[in-house]
mmCIF file of C-alpha atoms in Angstrom:
data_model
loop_
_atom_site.group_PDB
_atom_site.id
_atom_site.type_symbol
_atom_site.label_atom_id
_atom_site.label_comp_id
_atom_site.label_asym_id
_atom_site.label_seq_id
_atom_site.Cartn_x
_atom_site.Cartn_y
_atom_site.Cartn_z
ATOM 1 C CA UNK Z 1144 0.000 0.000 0.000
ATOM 2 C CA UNK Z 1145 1.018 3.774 -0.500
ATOM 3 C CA UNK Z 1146 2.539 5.771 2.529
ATOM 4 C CA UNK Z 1147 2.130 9.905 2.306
ATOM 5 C CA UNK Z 1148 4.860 11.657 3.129
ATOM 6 C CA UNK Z 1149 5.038 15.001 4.797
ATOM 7 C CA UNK Z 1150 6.873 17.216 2.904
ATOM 8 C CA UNK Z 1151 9.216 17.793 5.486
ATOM 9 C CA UNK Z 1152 11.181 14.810 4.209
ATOM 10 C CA UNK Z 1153 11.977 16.248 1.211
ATOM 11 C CA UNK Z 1154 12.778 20.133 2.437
ATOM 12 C CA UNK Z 1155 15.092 21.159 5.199
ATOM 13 C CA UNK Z 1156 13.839 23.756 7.887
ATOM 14 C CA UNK Z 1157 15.703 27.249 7.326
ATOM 15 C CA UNK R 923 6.831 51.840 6.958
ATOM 16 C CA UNK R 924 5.256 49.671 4.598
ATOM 17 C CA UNK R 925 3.015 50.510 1.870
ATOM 18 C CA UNK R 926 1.767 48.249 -1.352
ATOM 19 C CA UNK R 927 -1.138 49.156 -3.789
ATOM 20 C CA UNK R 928 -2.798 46.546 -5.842
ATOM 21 C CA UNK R 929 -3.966 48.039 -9.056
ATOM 22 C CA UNK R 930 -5.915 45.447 -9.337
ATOM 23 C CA UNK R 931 -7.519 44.578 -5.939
ATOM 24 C CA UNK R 932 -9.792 41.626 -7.086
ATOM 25 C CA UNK R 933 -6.177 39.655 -7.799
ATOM 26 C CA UNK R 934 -5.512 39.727 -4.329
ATOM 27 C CA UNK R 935 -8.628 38.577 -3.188
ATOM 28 C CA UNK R 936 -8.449 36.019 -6.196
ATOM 29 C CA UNK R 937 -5.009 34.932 -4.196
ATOM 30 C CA UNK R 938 -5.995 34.388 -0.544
ATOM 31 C CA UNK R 939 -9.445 32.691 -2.286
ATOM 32 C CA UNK R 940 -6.895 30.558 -4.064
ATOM 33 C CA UNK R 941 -5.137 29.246 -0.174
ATOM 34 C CA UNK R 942 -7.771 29.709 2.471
ATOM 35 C CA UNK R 943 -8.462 26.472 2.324
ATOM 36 C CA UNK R 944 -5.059 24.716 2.848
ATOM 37 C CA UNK R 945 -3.179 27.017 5.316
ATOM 38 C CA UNK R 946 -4.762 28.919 8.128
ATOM 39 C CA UNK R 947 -2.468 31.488 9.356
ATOM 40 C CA UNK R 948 0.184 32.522 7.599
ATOM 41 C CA UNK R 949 3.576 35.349 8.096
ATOM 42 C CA UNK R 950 3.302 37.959 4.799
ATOM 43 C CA UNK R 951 6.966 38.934 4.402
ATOM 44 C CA UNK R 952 7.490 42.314 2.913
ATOM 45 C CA UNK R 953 11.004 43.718 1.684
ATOM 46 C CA UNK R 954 12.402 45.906 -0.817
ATOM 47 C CA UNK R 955 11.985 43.118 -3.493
ATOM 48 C CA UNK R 956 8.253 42.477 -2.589
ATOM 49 C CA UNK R 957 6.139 40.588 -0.521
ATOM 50 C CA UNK R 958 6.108 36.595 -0.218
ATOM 51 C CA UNK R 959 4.155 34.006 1.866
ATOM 52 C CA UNK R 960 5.255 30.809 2.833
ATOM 53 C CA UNK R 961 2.797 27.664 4.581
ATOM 54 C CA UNK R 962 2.424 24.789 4.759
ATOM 55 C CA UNK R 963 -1.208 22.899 5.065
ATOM 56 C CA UNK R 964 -2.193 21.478 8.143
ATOM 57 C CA UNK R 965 -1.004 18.097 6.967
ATOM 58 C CA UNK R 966 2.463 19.211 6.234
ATOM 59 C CA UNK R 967 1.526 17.589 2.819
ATOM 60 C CA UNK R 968 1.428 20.595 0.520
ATOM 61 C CA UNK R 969 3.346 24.443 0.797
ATOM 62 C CA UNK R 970 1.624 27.035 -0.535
ATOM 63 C CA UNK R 971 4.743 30.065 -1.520
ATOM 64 C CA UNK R 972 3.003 33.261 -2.846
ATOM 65 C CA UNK R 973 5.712 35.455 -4.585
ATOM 66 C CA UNK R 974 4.490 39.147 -5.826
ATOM 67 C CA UNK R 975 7.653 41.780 -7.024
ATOM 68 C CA UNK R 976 7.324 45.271 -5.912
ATOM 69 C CA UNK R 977 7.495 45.800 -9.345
ATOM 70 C CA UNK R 978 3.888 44.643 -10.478
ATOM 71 C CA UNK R 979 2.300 47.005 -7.735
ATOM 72 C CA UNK R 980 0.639 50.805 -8.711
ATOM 73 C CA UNK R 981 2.675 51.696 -5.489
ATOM 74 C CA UNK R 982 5.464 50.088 -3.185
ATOM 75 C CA UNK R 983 7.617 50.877 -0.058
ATOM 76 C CA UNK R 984 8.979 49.203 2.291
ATOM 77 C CA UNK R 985 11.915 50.463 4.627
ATOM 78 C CA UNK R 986 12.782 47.743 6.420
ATOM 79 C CA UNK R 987 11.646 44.227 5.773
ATOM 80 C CA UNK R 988 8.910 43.016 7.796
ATOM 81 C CA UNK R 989 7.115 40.015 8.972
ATOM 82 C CA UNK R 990 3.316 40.417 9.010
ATOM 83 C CA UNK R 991 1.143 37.096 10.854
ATOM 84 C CA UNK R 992 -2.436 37.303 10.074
ATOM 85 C CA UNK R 993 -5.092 34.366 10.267
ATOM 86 C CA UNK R 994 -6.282 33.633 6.482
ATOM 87 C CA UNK R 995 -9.908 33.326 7.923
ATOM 88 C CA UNK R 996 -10.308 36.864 9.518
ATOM 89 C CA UNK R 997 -8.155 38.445 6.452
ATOM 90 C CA UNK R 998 -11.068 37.208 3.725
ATOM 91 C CA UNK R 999 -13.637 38.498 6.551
ATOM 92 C CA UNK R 1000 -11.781 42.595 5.782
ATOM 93 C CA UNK R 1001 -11.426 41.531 2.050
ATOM 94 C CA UNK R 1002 -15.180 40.842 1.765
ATOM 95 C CA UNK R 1003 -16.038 44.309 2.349
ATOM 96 C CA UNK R 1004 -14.156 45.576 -1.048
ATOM 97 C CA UNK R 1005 -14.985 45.151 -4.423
ATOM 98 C CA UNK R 1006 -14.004 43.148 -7.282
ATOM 99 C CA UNK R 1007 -13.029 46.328 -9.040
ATOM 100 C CA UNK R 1008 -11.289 48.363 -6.200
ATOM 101 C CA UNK R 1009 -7.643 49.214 -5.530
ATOM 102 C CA UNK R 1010 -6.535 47.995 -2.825
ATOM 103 C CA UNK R 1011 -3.362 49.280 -0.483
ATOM 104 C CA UNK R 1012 -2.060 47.299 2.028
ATOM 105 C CA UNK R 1013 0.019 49.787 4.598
ATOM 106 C CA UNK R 1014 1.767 49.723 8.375
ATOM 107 C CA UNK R 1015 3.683 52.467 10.010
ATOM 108 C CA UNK R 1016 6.127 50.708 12.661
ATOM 109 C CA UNK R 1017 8.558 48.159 12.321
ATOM 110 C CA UNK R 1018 7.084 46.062 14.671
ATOM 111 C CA UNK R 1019 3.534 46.058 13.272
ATOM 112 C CA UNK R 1020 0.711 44.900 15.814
ATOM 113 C CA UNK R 1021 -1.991 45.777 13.041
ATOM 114 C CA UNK R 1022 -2.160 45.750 9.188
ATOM 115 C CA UNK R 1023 -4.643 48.473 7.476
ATOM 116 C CA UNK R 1024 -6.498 48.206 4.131
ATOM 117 C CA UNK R 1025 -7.588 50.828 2.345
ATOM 118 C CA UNK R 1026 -10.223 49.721 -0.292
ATOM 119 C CA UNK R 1027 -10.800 52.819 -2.985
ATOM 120 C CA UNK R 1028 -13.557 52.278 -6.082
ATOM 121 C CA UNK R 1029 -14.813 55.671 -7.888
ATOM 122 C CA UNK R 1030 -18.124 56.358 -5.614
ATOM 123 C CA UNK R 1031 -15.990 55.234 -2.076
ATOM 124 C CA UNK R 1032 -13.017 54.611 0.451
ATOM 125 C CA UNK R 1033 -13.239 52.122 2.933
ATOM 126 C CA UNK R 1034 -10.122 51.818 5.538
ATOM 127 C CA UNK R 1035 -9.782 48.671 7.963
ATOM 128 C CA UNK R 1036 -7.425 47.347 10.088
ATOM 129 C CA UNK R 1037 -6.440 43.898 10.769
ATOM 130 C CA UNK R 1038 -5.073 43.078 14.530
ATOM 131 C CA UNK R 1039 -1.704 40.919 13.881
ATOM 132 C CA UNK R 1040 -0.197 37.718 15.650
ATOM 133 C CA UNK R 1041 3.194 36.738 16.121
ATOM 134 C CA UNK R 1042 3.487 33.513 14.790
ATOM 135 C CA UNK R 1043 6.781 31.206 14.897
ATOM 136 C CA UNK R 1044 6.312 29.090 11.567
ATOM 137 C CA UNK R 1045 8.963 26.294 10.503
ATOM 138 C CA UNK R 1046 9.958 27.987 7.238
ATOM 139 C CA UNK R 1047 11.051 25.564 4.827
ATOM 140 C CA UNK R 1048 13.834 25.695 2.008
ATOM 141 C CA UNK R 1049 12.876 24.806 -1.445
ATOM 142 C CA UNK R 1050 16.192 23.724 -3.618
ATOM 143 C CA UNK R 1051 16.707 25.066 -7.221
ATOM 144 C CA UNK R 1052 15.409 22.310 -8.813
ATOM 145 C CA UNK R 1053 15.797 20.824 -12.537
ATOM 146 C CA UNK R 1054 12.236 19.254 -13.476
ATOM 147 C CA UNK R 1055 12.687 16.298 -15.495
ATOM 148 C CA UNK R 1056 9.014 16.654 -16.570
ATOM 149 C CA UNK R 1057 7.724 20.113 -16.908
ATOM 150 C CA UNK R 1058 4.025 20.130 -18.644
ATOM 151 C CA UNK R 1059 2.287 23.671 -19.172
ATOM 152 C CA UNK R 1060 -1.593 23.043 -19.382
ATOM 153 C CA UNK R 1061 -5.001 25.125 -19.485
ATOM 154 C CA UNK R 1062 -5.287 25.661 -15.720
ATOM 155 C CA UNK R 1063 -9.483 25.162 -16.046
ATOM 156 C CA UNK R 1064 -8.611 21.537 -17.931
ATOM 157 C CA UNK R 1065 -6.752 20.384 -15.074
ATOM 158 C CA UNK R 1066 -9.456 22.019 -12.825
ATOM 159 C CA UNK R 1067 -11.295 19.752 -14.156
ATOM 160 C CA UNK R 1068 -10.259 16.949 -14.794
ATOM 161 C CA UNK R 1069 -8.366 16.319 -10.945
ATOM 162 C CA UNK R 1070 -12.399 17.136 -10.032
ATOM 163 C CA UNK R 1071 -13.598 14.018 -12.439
ATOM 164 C CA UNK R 1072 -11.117 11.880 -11.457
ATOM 165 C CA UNK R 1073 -11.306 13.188 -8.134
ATOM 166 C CA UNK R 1074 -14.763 11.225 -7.597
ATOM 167 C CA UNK R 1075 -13.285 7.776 -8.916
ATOM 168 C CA UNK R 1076 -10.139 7.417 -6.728
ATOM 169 C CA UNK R 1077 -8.695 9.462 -3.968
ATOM 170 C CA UNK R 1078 -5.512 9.311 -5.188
ATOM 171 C CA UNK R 1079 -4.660 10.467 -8.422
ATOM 172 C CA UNK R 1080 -1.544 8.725 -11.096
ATOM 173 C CA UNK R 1081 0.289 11.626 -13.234
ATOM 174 C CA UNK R 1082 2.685 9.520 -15.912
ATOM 175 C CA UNK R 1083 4.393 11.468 -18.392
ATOM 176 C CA UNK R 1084 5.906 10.850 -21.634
ATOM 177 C CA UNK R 1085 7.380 12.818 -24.957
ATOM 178 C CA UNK R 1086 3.765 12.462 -25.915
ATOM 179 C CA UNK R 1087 2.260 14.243 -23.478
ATOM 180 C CA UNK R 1088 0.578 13.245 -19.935
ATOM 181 C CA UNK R 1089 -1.548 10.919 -18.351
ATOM 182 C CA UNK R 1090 -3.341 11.261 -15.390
ATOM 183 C CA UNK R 1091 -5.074 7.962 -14.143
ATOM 184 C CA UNK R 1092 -6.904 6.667 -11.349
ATOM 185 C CA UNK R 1093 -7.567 2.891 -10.106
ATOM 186 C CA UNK R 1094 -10.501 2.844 -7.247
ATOM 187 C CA UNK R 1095 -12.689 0.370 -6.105
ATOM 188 C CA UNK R 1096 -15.561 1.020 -7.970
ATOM 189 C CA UNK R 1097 -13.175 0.700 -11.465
ATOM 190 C CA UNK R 1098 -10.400 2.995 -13.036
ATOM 191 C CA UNK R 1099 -10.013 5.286 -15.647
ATOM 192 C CA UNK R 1100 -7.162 7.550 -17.356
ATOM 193 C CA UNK R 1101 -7.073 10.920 -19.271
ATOM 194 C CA UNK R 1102 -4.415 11.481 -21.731
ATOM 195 C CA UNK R 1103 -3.722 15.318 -22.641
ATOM 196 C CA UNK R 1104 -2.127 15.517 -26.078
ATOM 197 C CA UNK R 1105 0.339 18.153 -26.867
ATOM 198 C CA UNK R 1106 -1.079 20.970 -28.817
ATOM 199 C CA UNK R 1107 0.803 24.352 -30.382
ATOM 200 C CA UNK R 1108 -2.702 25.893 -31.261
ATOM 201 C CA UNK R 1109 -1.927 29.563 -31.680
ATOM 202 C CA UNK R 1110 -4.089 30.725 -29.002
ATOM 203 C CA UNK R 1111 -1.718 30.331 -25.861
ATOM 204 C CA UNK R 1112 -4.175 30.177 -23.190
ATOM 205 C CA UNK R 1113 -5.302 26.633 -24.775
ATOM 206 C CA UNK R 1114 -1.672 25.517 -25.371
ATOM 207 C CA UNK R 1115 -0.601 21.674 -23.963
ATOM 208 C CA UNK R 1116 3.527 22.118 -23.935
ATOM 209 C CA UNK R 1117 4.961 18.568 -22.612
ATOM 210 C CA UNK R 1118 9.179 19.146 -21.872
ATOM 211 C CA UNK R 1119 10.266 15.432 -20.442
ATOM 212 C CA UNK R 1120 13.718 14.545 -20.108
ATOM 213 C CA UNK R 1121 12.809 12.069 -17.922
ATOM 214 C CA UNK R 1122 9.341 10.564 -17.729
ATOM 215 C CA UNK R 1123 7.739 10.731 -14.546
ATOM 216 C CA UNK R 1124 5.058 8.473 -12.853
ATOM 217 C CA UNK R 1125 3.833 9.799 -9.761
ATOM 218 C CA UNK R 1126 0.779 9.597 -7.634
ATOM 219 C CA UNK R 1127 -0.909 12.136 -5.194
ATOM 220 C CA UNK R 1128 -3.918 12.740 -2.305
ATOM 221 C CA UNK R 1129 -5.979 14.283 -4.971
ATOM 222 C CA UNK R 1130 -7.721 16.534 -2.433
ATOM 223 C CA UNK R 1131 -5.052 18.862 -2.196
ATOM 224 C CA UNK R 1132 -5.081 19.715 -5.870
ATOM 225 C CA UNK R 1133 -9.252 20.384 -5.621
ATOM 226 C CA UNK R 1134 -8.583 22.304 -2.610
ATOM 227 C CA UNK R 1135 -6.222 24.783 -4.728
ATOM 228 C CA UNK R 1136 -8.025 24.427 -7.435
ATOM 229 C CA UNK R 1137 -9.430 28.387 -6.981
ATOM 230 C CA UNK R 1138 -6.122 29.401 -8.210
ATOM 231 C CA UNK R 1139 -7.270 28.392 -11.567
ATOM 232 C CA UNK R 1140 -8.673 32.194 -11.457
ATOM 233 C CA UNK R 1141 -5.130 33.452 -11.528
ATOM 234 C CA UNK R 1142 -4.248 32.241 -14.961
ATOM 235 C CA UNK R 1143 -5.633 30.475 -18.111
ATOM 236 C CA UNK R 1144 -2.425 28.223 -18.129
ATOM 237 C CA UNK R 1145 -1.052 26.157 -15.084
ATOM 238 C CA UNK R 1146 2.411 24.511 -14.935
ATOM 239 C CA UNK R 1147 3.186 21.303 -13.539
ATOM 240 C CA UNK R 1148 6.728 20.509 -12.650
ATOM 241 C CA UNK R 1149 7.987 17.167 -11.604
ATOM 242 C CA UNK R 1150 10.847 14.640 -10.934
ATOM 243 C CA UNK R 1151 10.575 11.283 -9.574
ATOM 244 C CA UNK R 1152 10.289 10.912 -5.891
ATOM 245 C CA UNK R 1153 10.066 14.358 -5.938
ATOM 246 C CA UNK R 1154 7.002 16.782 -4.554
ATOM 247 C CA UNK R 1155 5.237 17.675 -7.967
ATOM 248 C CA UNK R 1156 5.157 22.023 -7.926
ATOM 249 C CA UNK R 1157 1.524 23.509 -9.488
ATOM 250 C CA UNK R 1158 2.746 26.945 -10.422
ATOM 251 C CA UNK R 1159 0.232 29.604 -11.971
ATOM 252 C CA UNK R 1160 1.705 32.932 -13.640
ATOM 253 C CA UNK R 1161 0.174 36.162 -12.154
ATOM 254 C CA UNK R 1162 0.511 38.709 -14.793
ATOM 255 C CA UNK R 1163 3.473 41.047 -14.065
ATOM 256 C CA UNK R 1164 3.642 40.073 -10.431
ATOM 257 C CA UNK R 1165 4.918 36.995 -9.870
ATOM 258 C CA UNK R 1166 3.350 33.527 -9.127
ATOM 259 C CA UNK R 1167 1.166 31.740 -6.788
ATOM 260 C CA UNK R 1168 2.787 28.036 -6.278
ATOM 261 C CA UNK R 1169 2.051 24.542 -4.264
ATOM 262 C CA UNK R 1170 4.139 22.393 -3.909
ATOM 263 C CA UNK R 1171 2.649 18.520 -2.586
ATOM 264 C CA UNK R 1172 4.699 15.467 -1.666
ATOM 265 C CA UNK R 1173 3.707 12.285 -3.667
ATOM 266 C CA UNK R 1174 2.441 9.150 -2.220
ATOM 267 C CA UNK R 1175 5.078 6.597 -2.683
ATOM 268 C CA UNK R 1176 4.869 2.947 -2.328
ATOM 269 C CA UNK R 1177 6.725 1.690 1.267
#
């Protein structure tokens, strides 16, 4: 099954 | 001290129509360059980034850059008492702003309002440079559409492109179904399909967050989607001479 990543995982904080 | 004036007033209310339902409060940045917005949704699925250059405004100061936070909800509440047709100036006097004032002018009336501000400490999040392998330009009302249609068959939505063009696809329970949108250099531009793939791309998303920004569609008649693989897919529309109004949603990938 499909998971939904934040998109946190793919951009950094400033 | 901080002043912009929209020409056009009904494009701003066009833009906050366009996010007030994915991100609640939000910090308006203003600088010498212009004013941007960055938020994400509740979810942390989808950012919205608003970009709008000083240049595009009928007026534009700003001193010393500034960080406005105002709740979305309570701004449309001030907005809803201009018109579609009024100019609209945004303007504070101290650094530290604790209230943001409107002035909403149309030929037979002024209105002024002020909108209390909160100080609000929001992650802000760093969006790389990136090269799209896949970057389709579309007519923003077709893909209105058709992430609406598909919408009602599947909640999540496939996007697979190709040097043909894309697909976007859906496999529910009830059945599945697929909608191929062929290139096309008609001369009138606002009906143009462009389709730039150096990689293809197959990619699937929560298709609510595309209906829930689908209001932006107002903004322009073309909308441009930009995506890698693995990557979150960017829905960017033009605004004339200002700047652009983007989201940018993380796909669903399979664990």
């Amino acid at each position: 099954n499909t998971q939904q990543p934040t998109i946190n995982r793919f951009y950094d904080n400033q | 001290m901080f002043e912009a004036k929209f020409e056009d007033g009904g494009l701003f209310k066009k833009i906050v129509e366009a996010i007030k339902e994915l991100v609640k409060n939000v910090n308006l940045e203003a600088n010498g360059t212009g004013i941007s917005l960055q938020a994400m949704d509740t979810s942390h699925v989808a950012l919205v980034a608003l970009q709008l250059n000083e240049k595009g405004f009928k007026k534009y100061r700003c001193e010393k850059s500034l960080t406005m936070g105002l709740s979305i909800e309570n701004l449309q509440k001030i907005l809803k008492c201009s018109g579609n047709d009024d100019q609209i100036t945004l303007r504070t006097q101290d650094e530290e702003p604790t209230t943001l004032s409107f002035t909403f002018e149309s030929k037979n009336r002024i209105s002024e309002f002020q909108l209390n501000l909160m100080s609000l400490d929001q992650e802000q999040l760093g969006v790389p440079d990136t090269e799209y392998s896949s970057v389709v330009r579309m007519p923003s009302n077709e893909f209105t559409k058709i992430c609406r249609e598909l919408g009602n068959i599947n909640e999540a939505i496939g996007i697979e492109t190709s040097k043909e063009g894309i697909k976007f696809y859906v496999k529910g329970d009830i059945g599945e179904g697929q909608v191929s949108v062929k290139i096309n250099d008609t001369e009138k531009p606002e009906e143009r399909v462009e389709c730039e793939v150096d990689e293809p791309v197959n990619l699937s998303f929560a298709v609510r967050y595309f209906n829930l920004f689908n209001k932006a569609s107002a903004l322009s008649s073309q909308v441009i989607l930009s995506m890698s693989q693995d990557q979150p897919l960017v829905i960017e529309y033009i605004i004339e001479e200002m700047g652009s109004l983007k989201l940018y949603l993380a796909p669903k990938i399979n664990d």
